[in-house]
Coordinates of C-alpha atoms in Angstrom, one line a residue:
Chain N
M26 CA 27.9 63.9 -23.1
N27 CA 30.0 65.9 -25.7
T28 CA 33.8 66.6 -25.8
L29 CA 33.2 70.3 -27.6
R30 CA 30.6 71.4 -24.3
A31 CA 33.4 69.7 -22.0
F32 CA 36.6 71.3 -23.7
V33 CA 34.3 74.9 -24.2
T34 CA 33.4 74.8 -19.9
L35 CA 37.2 74.2 -19.3
W36 CA 38.3 76.9 -21.4
L37 CA 35.4 79.4 -19.6
L38 CA 36.8 78.2 -16.5
S39 CA 40.6 78.7 -17.1
F40 CA 40.1 82.2 -19.0
H41 CA 38.0 83.2 -16.0
R42 CA 40.3 82.0 -14.0
L43 CA 43.5 83.7 -15.1
F44 CA 41.7 86.8 -15.9
W45 CA 40.9 87.3 -12.1
S46 CA 43.9 85.8 -10.9
I47 CA 46.2 88.0 -8.6
G48 CA 48.7 88.1 -12.1
T49 CA 46.4 90.7 -13.6
P50 CA 46.6 93.5 -10.6
M51 CA 50.3 92.4 -10.5
L52 CA 50.8 93.3 -14.5
L53 CA 48.8 96.5 -14.3
L54 CA 51.6 98.3 -12.1
P55 CA 55.0 97.8 -14.6
L56 CA 51.9 98.6 -17.3
T57 CA 51.5 101.6 -15.3
A58 CA 54.6 102.7 -14.7
C59 CA 55.1 102.4 -18.3
A60 CA 52.6 104.5 -19.3
M61 CA 53.2 107.4 -16.4
F62 CA 56.8 107.4 -17.8
L63 CA 55.5 107.9 -21.7
V64 CA 53.3 111.0 -20.7
R65 CA 56.7 112.0 -18.6
R66 CA 58.8 111.8 -21.5
R67 CA 56.3 113.3 -24.2
Y68 CA 58.1 111.6 -27.6
G69 CA 55.0 113.3 -29.6
A70 CA 56.4 116.9 -28.6
D71 CA 59.8 116.3 -30.7
L72 CA 60.1 118.7 -33.3
D73 CA 61.6 116.0 -35.5
P74 CA 59.4 113.4 -36.5
V75 CA 61.9 111.4 -37.6
M76 CA 63.8 111.8 -34.2
A77 CA 60.6 111.3 -32.3
F78 CA 59.7 107.8 -34.1
H79 CA 63.6 106.9 -33.4
G80 CA 62.9 107.7 -29.5
F81 CA 59.8 105.7 -29.2
S82 CA 61.4 102.6 -31.3
V83 CA 64.1 102.6 -28.7
F84 CA 62.0 102.6 -25.6
L85 CA 59.8 99.6 -27.3
L86 CA 62.9 98.0 -28.6
R87 CA 64.5 98.0 -24.7
V88 CA 62.2 98.0 -22.8
F89 CA 58.2 96.7 -24.2
A90 CA 60.2 94.0 -26.2
P91 CA 62.6 92.6 -23.9
F92 CA 60.5 93.5 -20.4
V93 CA 56.7 94.3 -21.2
T94 CA 56.0 91.5 -23.6
P95 CA 57.5 88.4 -21.3
L96 CA 55.8 89.7 -18.4
C97 CA 52.3 89.9 -20.1
A98 CA 52.8 86.3 -21.7
L99 CA 54.3 85.1 -17.5
A100 CA 51.4 86.4 -15.8
F101 CA 48.8 84.4 -17.7
G102 CA 51.1 81.9 -20.0
T103 CA 52.7 80.2 -16.4
A104 CA 49.5 80.1 -14.5
S105 CA 47.4 78.8 -16.6
V106 CA 48.8 75.2 -16.3
G107 CA 51.4 75.9 -13.8
G108 CA 48.9 77.6 -11.2
D109 CA 46.5 74.3 -11.1
R110 CA 49.7 72.5 -10.6
E111 CA 50.5 74.4 -7.6
D112 CA 46.9 74.5 -6.5
R113 CA 47.0 70.8 -6.5
T114 CA 43.6 71.0 -9.0
L115 CA 45.1 69.5 -11.7
L116 CA 43.2 66.1 -10.9
F117 CA 39.8 67.2 -11.1
L118 CA 40.6 67.6 -14.7
F119 CA 42.5 64.4 -15.3
I120 CA 39.9 62.3 -13.7
R121 CA 37.6 64.1 -16.2
P122 CA 36.9 62.7 -19.8
L123 CA 38.8 65.5 -21.2
P124 CA 42.3 63.9 -23.1
R125 CA 45.1 65.8 -21.5
G126 CA 46.1 67.1 -25.2
L127 CA 42.6 68.8 -25.2
I128 CA 43.1 70.0 -21.3
L129 CA 46.5 72.0 -22.7
L130 CA 44.9 72.9 -25.7
A131 CA 42.3 74.3 -23.8
K132 CA 44.7 76.2 -21.4
F133 CA 46.7 77.6 -24.2
L134 CA 43.2 79.0 -26.0
A135 CA 42.2 80.6 -22.8
A136 CA 45.5 82.3 -21.8
W137 CA 46.6 83.2 -25.7
P138 CA 43.9 85.8 -25.8
L139 CA 44.3 86.9 -22.4
V140 CA 48.4 87.5 -23.3
L141 CA 47.6 88.9 -26.8
G142 CA 45.1 91.6 -25.4
F143 CA 47.1 92.7 -22.8
T144 CA 50.2 93.2 -24.9
C145 CA 48.6 94.5 -27.8
G146 CA 46.2 96.5 -25.8
S147 CA 49.1 97.9 -23.5
F148 CA 50.9 98.2 -26.9
W149 CA 48.1 100.5 -28.2
V150 CA 47.8 102.7 -25.3
F151 CA 51.6 103.4 -25.2
C152 CA 51.6 104.4 -29.1
R153 CA 48.5 106.5 -28.0
L154 CA 50.4 108.3 -25.0
A155 CA 53.5 108.4 -27.6
G156 CA 51.4 111.0 -30.1
P157 CA 52.4 111.1 -33.5
P158 CA 55.3 108.9 -33.4
G159 CA 53.4 106.2 -31.7
R160 CA 50.6 105.9 -34.8
A161 CA 53.4 105.1 -36.9
A162 CA 55.2 102.7 -34.5
F163 CA 51.8 100.4 -34.1
D164 CA 51.3 99.7 -37.5
A165 CA 55.0 99.0 -38.2
Y166 CA 55.4 97.0 -35.3
L167 CA 52.3 95.0 -34.1
P168 CA 52.8 92.1 -36.1
A169 CA 56.3 91.6 -34.2
V170 CA 54.4 91.8 -31.0
V171 CA 51.8 89.2 -31.6
Y172 CA 54.6 87.0 -33.1
M173 CA 56.3 87.6 -29.8
A174 CA 53.8 87.4 -27.5
S175 CA 52.7 84.2 -29.2
A176 CA 55.8 82.6 -28.7
Y177 CA 56.6 83.5 -25.3
T178 CA 52.8 82.0 -24.4
A179 CA 53.9 78.8 -25.6
L180 CA 57.0 78.9 -24.1
F181 CA 55.5 79.3 -20.9
H182 CA 53.1 76.7 -21.2
L183 CA 55.7 74.3 -21.8
F184 CA 57.2 75.6 -18.6
G185 CA 54.0 74.6 -16.9
A186 CA 54.3 71.6 -18.2
L187 CA 57.4 70.9 -16.7
F188 CA 58.0 73.0 -13.6
R189 CA 56.4 72.6 -10.5
H190 CA 57.1 76.0 -9.7
S191 CA 57.2 77.2 -12.9
T192 CA 56.5 80.9 -12.3
I193 CA 60.1 81.0 -10.4
A194 CA 61.5 78.9 -14.0
A195 CA 59.8 81.7 -16.1
L196 CA 61.2 84.3 -14.1
I197 CA 64.7 83.2 -14.1
Y198 CA 64.2 82.5 -18.1
A199 CA 63.0 86.0 -18.4
V200 CA 65.8 87.7 -16.4
F201 CA 68.6 85.3 -17.7
M202 CA 68.0 84.1 -21.1
E203 CA 65.8 86.8 -22.3
V204 CA 67.2 89.9 -21.0
L205 CA 71.2 89.1 -20.5
L206 CA 71.5 86.4 -23.2
G207 CA 69.4 88.4 -25.4
N208 CA 71.7 91.6 -25.3
V209 CA 75.1 89.3 -25.7
P210 CA 76.7 89.9 -28.8
G211 CA 77.3 86.9 -31.2
V212 CA 75.3 83.8 -32.0
I213 CA 74.4 83.1 -28.7
R214 CA 71.7 85.7 -28.3
R215 CA 70.0 83.4 -31.3
V216 CA 68.7 81.5 -27.9
A217 CA 66.3 84.6 -26.6
I218 CA 62.6 85.0 -28.6
N219 CA 62.6 89.0 -28.1
Y220 CA 66.2 88.8 -30.3
Y221 CA 64.0 87.9 -32.9
G222 CA 61.1 90.0 -32.4
R223 CA 63.2 92.8 -32.0
S224 CA 64.9 91.8 -35.7
L225 CA 61.2 92.2 -36.7
M226 CA 60.7 95.6 -35.4
Y227 CA 64.1 96.8 -36.7
D228 CA 63.2 95.9 -39.8
A229 CA 59.9 97.1 -39.9
G230 CA 61.1 100.4 -38.6
V231 CA 63.8 100.9 -41.1
E232 CA 61.4 103.0 -43.3
H233 CA 59.9 105.1 -41.0
G234 CA 63.1 106.7 -40.1
L235 CA 64.7 104.0 -37.5
S236 CA 68.2 103.9 -37.7
A237 CA 69.8 100.7 -38.3
P238 CA 71.6 99.5 -34.8
D239 CA 75.8 99.2 -34.7
P240 CA 76.2 95.7 -36.0
Q241 CA 78.8 94.9 -33.2
W242 CA 75.9 95.2 -30.5
F243 CA 72.9 94.2 -32.3
D244 CA 72.6 92.5 -35.8
P245 CA 69.7 92.0 -36.8
Y246 CA 68.1 88.7 -38.3
P247 CA 66.4 89.0 -41.6
A248 CA 63.0 89.4 -40.9
H249 CA 61.3 86.3 -42.6
D250 CA 63.9 84.3 -41.2
A251 CA 63.1 85.7 -37.8
K252 CA 59.3 85.8 -38.6
L253 CA 59.9 81.7 -39.4
A254 CA 62.2 81.3 -36.6
L255 CA 59.2 82.7 -34.4
W256 CA 56.6 80.6 -35.6
T257 CA 58.8 77.6 -35.0
I258 CA 59.2 78.3 -31.1
T259 CA 55.3 79.1 -30.8
A260 CA 54.6 75.6 -32.7
G261 CA 58.0 73.3 -31.2
T262 CA 57.4 74.8 -27.9
L263 CA 53.6 74.2 -27.8
A264 CA 54.0 71.1 -29.5
A265 CA 56.4 69.8 -26.9
A266 CA 54.3 71.3 -24.1
W267 CA 51.6 69.3 -25.3
L268 CA 53.8 65.7 -25.3
V269 CA 54.6 66.6 -21.5
F270 CA 51.7 67.1 -20.6
R271 CA 50.4 64.0 -22.1
T272 CA 52.9 61.5 -21.0
R273 CA 53.8 62.9 -17.7
E274 CA 52.8 61.6 -14.1
Y275 CA 51.8 64.6 -12.0
E276 CA 51.9 62.6 -9.1
E277 CA 54.7 61.4 -6.5
P278 CA 55.0 58.2 -4.3
T279 CA 53.2 58.2 -1.3
Chain V
M9 CA 25.3 44.6 -14.8
T10 CA 28.0 45.6 -12.2
T11 CA 31.1 47.2 -13.5
E12 CA 34.3 45.8 -12.1
L13 CA 37.3 47.5 -11.3
V14 CA 40.4 45.0 -12.4
F15 CA 44.1 45.3 -11.4
E16 CA 46.2 42.5 -13.5
N17 CA 49.5 41.9 -12.8
V18 CA 50.2 45.6 -12.2
T19 CA 53.5 46.9 -10.8
K20 CA 54.1 50.2 -10.4
F21 CA 58.1 52.1 -10.2
Y22 CA 59.1 55.4 -9.0
G23 CA 62.5 55.3 -10.4
P24 CA 64.4 53.0 -8.6
V25 CA 61.3 52.4 -6.1
I26 CA 58.8 50.2 -6.2
G27 CA 55.0 51.2 -5.2
V28 CA 52.7 48.3 -6.2
N29 CA 54.4 44.9 -6.8
D30 CA 52.1 42.7 -8.7
V31 CA 48.9 43.1 -7.3
T32 CA 46.0 41.0 -9.2
L33 CA 42.8 42.3 -7.8
R34 CA 39.3 42.3 -8.8
I35 CA 36.7 44.3 -7.4
G36 CA 32.8 44.5 -8.0
L37 CA 29.5 44.9 -6.2
G38 CA 29.6 46.8 -2.4
I39 CA 31.7 48.6 -0.7
T40 CA 35.3 47.4 -0.5
G41 CA 37.8 49.1 1.9
L42 CA 41.9 49.4 1.0
L43 CA 43.5 49.3 4.2
G44 CA 47.3 50.3 4.3
S45 CA 49.8 51.8 6.5
N46 CA 51.5 55.3 5.0
G47 CA 53.7 54.0 1.8
A48 CA 52.2 51.0 1.7
G49 CA 50.7 51.3 -1.8
K50 CA 47.1 52.5 -1.2
S51 CA 47.3 55.8 -2.6
T52 CA 49.3 54.4 -5.9
L53 CA 46.4 51.8 -5.8
M54 CA 43.9 54.8 -6.1
K55 CA 45.9 56.7 -8.4
L56 CA 46.1 53.9 -10.8
A57 CA 42.6 52.9 -10.7
S58 CA 41.6 56.8 -11.3
G59 CA 43.9 56.6 -14.5
R60 CA 46.4 59.3 -13.0
L61 CA 49.2 56.7 -12.9
K62 CA 50.4 54.2 -15.6
P63 CA 51.3 51.1 -14.4
S64 CA 55.2 50.1 -15.1
L65 CA 53.9 46.3 -15.9
G66 CA 50.2 44.6 -16.2
Q67 CA 47.1 46.8 -17.1
V68 CA 44.0 48.6 -15.1
R69 CA 40.7 48.1 -16.2
I70 CA 37.2 49.9 -15.4
G71 CA 34.7 47.4 -16.8
P72 CA 36.4 46.8 -20.5
H73 CA 38.5 50.0 -20.8
D74 CA 41.9 50.5 -20.0
A75 CA 41.4 52.9 -16.5
R76 CA 43.6 55.9 -18.4
R77 CA 41.1 56.0 -21.0
S78 CA 38.1 58.3 -21.4
A79 CA 35.5 55.9 -21.6
A80 CA 36.6 54.4 -18.3
K81 CA 36.6 57.7 -16.8
R82 CA 33.0 58.6 -17.9
L83 CA 32.4 55.7 -15.8
L84 CA 34.5 56.5 -12.9
G85 CA 33.5 59.2 -9.9
Y86 CA 36.8 59.8 -7.6
C87 CA 36.8 61.6 -4.5
P88 CA 40.5 62.6 -3.9
D89 CA 41.9 62.8 -0.4
V90 CA 43.6 66.2 -1.1
N91 CA 42.0 69.1 0.5
A92 CA 42.6 71.4 -2.9
F93 CA 40.1 73.4 -4.5
Y94 CA 39.1 76.0 -6.5
E95 CA 38.5 78.0 -3.3
E96 CA 37.4 81.5 -4.8
M97 CA 34.2 79.3 -6.1
T98 CA 30.8 78.2 -4.2
G99 CA 30.4 74.5 -3.2
R100 CA 27.3 75.0 -5.8
E101 CA 29.9 76.5 -8.6
F102 CA 32.3 73.7 -8.0
V103 CA 30.3 70.6 -8.5
L104 CA 28.8 72.5 -11.3
T105 CA 31.5 72.9 -13.3
M106 CA 33.1 69.9 -12.1
T107 CA 29.6 68.0 -13.9
R108 CA 29.9 70.3 -16.9
L109 CA 33.2 68.8 -17.5
Y110 CA 31.4 65.7 -18.5
G111 CA 29.9 67.6 -21.4
Y112 CA 26.4 67.7 -19.7
R113 CA 24.1 70.8 -21.1
L114 CA 23.6 73.8 -18.6
A115 CA 20.2 71.9 -17.7
E116 CA 21.4 68.8 -17.1
A117 CA 24.1 69.5 -15.0
R118 CA 22.3 72.2 -12.7
R119 CA 19.9 69.1 -12.1
R120 CA 22.5 66.7 -11.3
T121 CA 24.6 69.1 -9.2
E122 CA 21.5 69.8 -6.9
T123 CA 20.8 65.6 -6.9
A124 CA 24.4 65.0 -5.8
L125 CA 24.3 68.3 -3.1
E126 CA 21.1 67.1 -1.9
R127 CA 22.6 63.4 -1.8
T128 CA 25.6 64.5 0.4
G129 CA 23.5 66.6 2.2
M130 CA 25.2 70.0 1.1
A131 CA 22.0 71.3 -0.9
D132 CA 21.0 74.0 1.4
R133 CA 24.7 75.1 2.0
A134 CA 26.0 75.0 -1.2
E135 CA 26.2 78.7 -1.7
R136 CA 29.3 79.3 1.0
R137 CA 32.2 79.7 -1.0
I138 CA 34.7 76.8 -0.4
K139 CA 37.5 78.9 1.2
G140 CA 35.1 79.7 4.3
C141 CA 33.8 75.9 4.2
S142 CA 34.8 73.6 7.1
H143 CA 36.8 70.2 6.5
G144 CA 33.7 68.7 6.7
M145 CA 31.6 70.4 4.4
R146 CA 34.2 70.0 1.8
Q147 CA 34.4 66.3 2.3
R148 CA 31.0 66.7 1.0
I149 CA 31.3 68.7 -1.8
K150 CA 34.5 66.4 -2.9
L151 CA 32.1 63.3 -2.8
A152 CA 29.1 65.6 -4.4
Q153 CA 31.6 66.1 -7.2
A154 CA 32.2 62.4 -7.6
I155 CA 28.9 61.1 -8.1
A156 CA 26.9 64.2 -9.9
H157 CA 27.7 62.2 -12.9
D158 CA 26.2 58.8 -11.9
P159 CA 29.4 56.5 -12.2
Q160 CA 29.4 53.3 -12.0
V161 CA 32.5 52.8 -9.8
L162 CA 33.0 55.3 -7.2
L163 CA 37.0 55.4 -5.3
L164 CA 37.1 57.2 -2.1
D165 CA 40.3 57.8 -0.6
E166 CA 39.7 59.1 3.4
P167 CA 36.3 60.4 2.7
L168 CA 35.3 60.1 6.2
T169 CA 38.4 62.4 7.5
G170 CA 37.5 65.3 9.6
I171 CA 33.6 64.5 9.4
D172 CA 31.6 64.8 12.8
P173 CA 30.2 61.3 13.9
G174 CA 26.6 62.3 12.6
G175 CA 27.8 63.4 9.3
R176 CA 30.0 59.7 9.0
R177 CA 26.8 58.1 9.7
E178 CA 24.6 60.4 6.8
I179 CA 27.8 59.3 4.8
N180 CA 28.4 55.6 5.3
D181 CA 24.3 55.6 4.4
L182 CA 24.7 57.2 1.7
L183 CA 27.5 55.0 0.2
R184 CA 25.6 51.6 1.3
A185 CA 22.4 53.2 -0.4
L186 CA 25.2 53.8 -3.5
A187 CA 26.2 50.2 -3.4
G188 CA 22.9 48.9 -3.2
E189 CA 21.7 50.6 -6.7
G190 CA 24.9 48.5 -8.6
L191 CA 27.9 50.8 -7.7
T192 CA 31.6 49.7 -7.1
V193 CA 32.6 51.2 -4.4
L194 CA 36.5 51.3 -3.3
V195 CA 37.2 53.4 -0.1
S196 CA 40.5 53.6 1.4
S197 CA 41.0 54.9 4.9
H198 CA 42.8 55.0 8.3
L199 CA 40.0 54.9 9.7
L200 CA 39.7 51.4 10.5
Q201 CA 36.7 51.4 12.5
E202 CA 34.9 52.8 10.5
V203 CA 35.7 50.9 7.2
E204 CA 34.8 47.8 9.6
Q205 CA 31.3 49.1 9.5
L206 CA 31.1 50.1 6.1
C207 CA 32.6 47.9 3.7
D208 CA 31.5 44.2 3.0
R209 CA 35.5 43.2 1.9
L210 CA 38.6 44.5 3.3
V211 CA 41.9 44.9 1.1
V212 CA 44.9 44.9 3.2
V213 CA 47.9 46.0 1.8
S214 CA 51.9 46.7 2.6
S215 CA 54.9 47.3 1.0
G216 CA 52.9 47.0 -2.3
R217 CA 51.6 43.8 -2.1
I218 CA 48.0 42.8 -1.4
L219 CA 48.3 41.3 2.0
A220 CA 44.8 39.8 2.6
D221 CA 41.9 40.3 1.0
G222 CA 38.2 39.5 2.4
T223 CA 35.5 39.7 4.8
L224 CA 36.4 40.9 8.5
A225 CA 35.8 37.3 9.8
E226 CA 37.5 35.6 6.9
L227 CA 40.6 37.8 7.5
R228 CA 40.1 37.0 11.5
N229 CA 40.4 33.5 10.5
L230 CA 43.8 33.7 8.7
L231 CA 45.2 34.3 11.9
N232 CA 44.7 31.5 13.9
D233 CA 48.3 31.5 15.4
E234 CA 47.7 34.9 16.8
P235 CA 46.6 34.9 20.3
L236 CA 43.3 37.2 21.3
T237 CA 43.1 39.3 24.1
I238 CA 40.3 39.3 26.5
R239 CA 39.3 41.6 29.4
L240 CA 37.9 40.9 32.4
E241 CA 36.3 43.0 35.2
S242 CA 35.0 40.9 38.3
P243 CA 34.8 41.8 42.0
Q244 CA 37.1 38.6 42.2
A245 CA 40.1 39.3 39.9
R246 CA 42.4 37.2 41.7
R247 CA 40.5 34.4 42.2
A248 CA 39.7 34.4 38.6
A249 CA 43.1 35.1 37.6
A250 CA 44.1 32.2 39.1
L251 CA 41.7 30.2 37.9
C252 CA 41.7 30.9 34.7
V253 CA 45.8 30.4 34.5
E254 CA 45.4 26.9 35.1
L255 CA 43.1 26.2 31.9
S256 CA 44.6 24.7 29.0
A257 CA 43.6 27.5 26.6
T258 CA 45.2 30.5 28.3
S259 CA 49.0 31.8 27.4
H260 CA 48.9 34.5 29.5
V261 CA 47.1 36.4 32.4
E262 CA 47.7 39.8 34.0
V263 CA 45.9 41.1 37.0
H264 CA 45.8 44.9 37.4
G265 CA 42.8 45.9 40.3
D266 CA 39.4 44.2 39.4
V267 CA 40.9 43.6 35.8
V268 CA 42.1 40.4 34.4
T269 CA 43.6 40.7 31.0
L270 CA 43.9 36.9 29.4
R271 CA 45.7 36.0 26.0
T272 CA 44.7 32.6 24.0
R273 CA 45.5 31.1 21.1
D274 CA 41.9 29.2 21.2
P275 CA 39.3 31.5 21.6
Q276 CA 36.8 28.8 21.4
D277 CA 37.9 26.5 23.6
F278 CA 38.9 29.3 26.0
F279 CA 35.2 30.4 25.7
T280 CA 34.0 27.0 26.4
Q281 CA 36.1 26.2 29.7
L282 CA 35.8 29.8 30.7
N283 CA 32.1 29.2 30.6
R284 CA 32.6 25.8 32.8
L285 CA 34.5 28.1 35.6
V286 CA 32.2 30.7 35.8
V287 CA 29.5 28.1 36.5
E288 CA 31.4 25.7 38.9
H289 CA 33.2 28.2 41.0
T290 CA 30.4 31.1 41.0
L291 CA 32.5 33.5 39.9
E292 CA 31.1 37.2 39.4
I293 CA 31.9 38.8 36.0
R294 CA 30.6 42.2 35.7
R295 CA 32.4 42.5 32.2
L296 CA 33.7 40.8 29.2
E297 CA 35.6 41.7 25.9
T298 CA 37.5 40.9 23.5
L299 CA 40.2 43.9 22.6
D300 CA 42.0 42.6 19.6
A301 CA 38.9 40.9 16.9
G302 CA 38.6 44.4 15.2
A303 CA 40.2 45.6 11.5
E304 CA 42.6 47.4 14.0
A305 CA 44.0 44.7 15.0
V306 CA 43.5 41.9 12.3
F307 CA 45.2 45.1 10.3
G308 CA 47.9 45.1 12.9
Y309 CA 48.5 41.1 12.8
L310 CA 48.7 41.2 9.1
Q311 CA 51.8 44.2 9.4
R312 CA 53.8 42.5 11.7
S313 CA 53.4 38.9 10.2
A314 CA 54.5 41.0 6.5
S315 CA 57.3 42.0 8.3

């Protein structure tokens, strides 16, 4: 008997179940809607390349970063642990000799490539559909997208470890914290992951002609600090999820 | 050597609610039945034994290992009461996946899966998707995943629920065979009659405490103060009742048609006196049975005496 083999089995099982879950077709709906919008909008047809880049960047900053990225993470991040909790199949894992910390790690490592795949894959498709401004945007914004997707994935694993109905909790978080608070002027927007992601995107877009936002409405965080904040959120929430999952008793009195 | 499941002064709190109260129990070779009504603490004991709950006080051990450790879980097979599966899998895929989670190579896991499916009578039906399986088949799949890695301690939470009488016999035979191979088997059940037939030893739980522990005969002997109810069928029922009421060991008599229902606090003395009565008065008795000598009655008595 070998712990590594058991870990790989669980990773494969989790990856397979997540990929073939209802989350995948549900996610394809908004992604298709975004693609259809881009086909119709035709940013590449704009004669001024700077204006075209600016226009496509606005789509990415207002739609892709605050909606599409958390949605991709939500589809797989919450279902990773939360799906097993809701289906009550977690006990089959808990009675196996794999330590709980490794169970969470296997689940995170199964969800992470799926979230990155769908986020970065859809980002690539959107950039291709946008034409020349999309190609510049892909190179400029990809690191920010990866950072954001990772932070959301870790955060939604924490939700999965904490809440029985983690998808609902994550949806409430995505709508209220990310969309509403992330756009509130002042310090309070710092609770939103997409604030740091968008700060990174603004920083990367400036050299391509993206005009700086009105500081009254959006005051970007310094790029280096935003990157550090996203790393900290990823590592911190993953560590918190690990701690909760390791120590929590997922049982009710009978 | 037999691996024991040991509870040492185990207490479990759920917030302010006490689930299990200072339980000390040693379960070894053979089949032990865990009896208790809903909320008695039976499921909490099973969860503590399977390492899913941590005791608030005391310790649960499987062999020399703490029940929550990986080393203990390698020795443990657990058939849960929840009807939850990876529904999209076939029975064979499910058992194989669960077996591979012990870290076996694919070929070895396949071999163990086939053996477990064979033993649980599922080998020829395991290609069906779990979501299309009957309750009985699902129980067998759960049992197969619990025994595939050759555990030394087997915990079964309500394993006979939803299984037809023929199936129950097969499962009982399998559990007896496993116990014969040196396994420690703990079965929790509401099906008291099955537990009575299956188990070498019974542990009765109520309000989070062990109420009684022993063989059924031993438990029955604890209840000397409890009356035994006897049902007697005779064409001379009224005459038989009138004669029985005179016996010193009889405490209560009722007649309904051909049936006399009697109660006695001293069964041995009662049956001696009844034998004499039947011979002396040439009473015709078609049928004589004790109604509450089984596990159900013992359990009921113990529950009442606890409350």
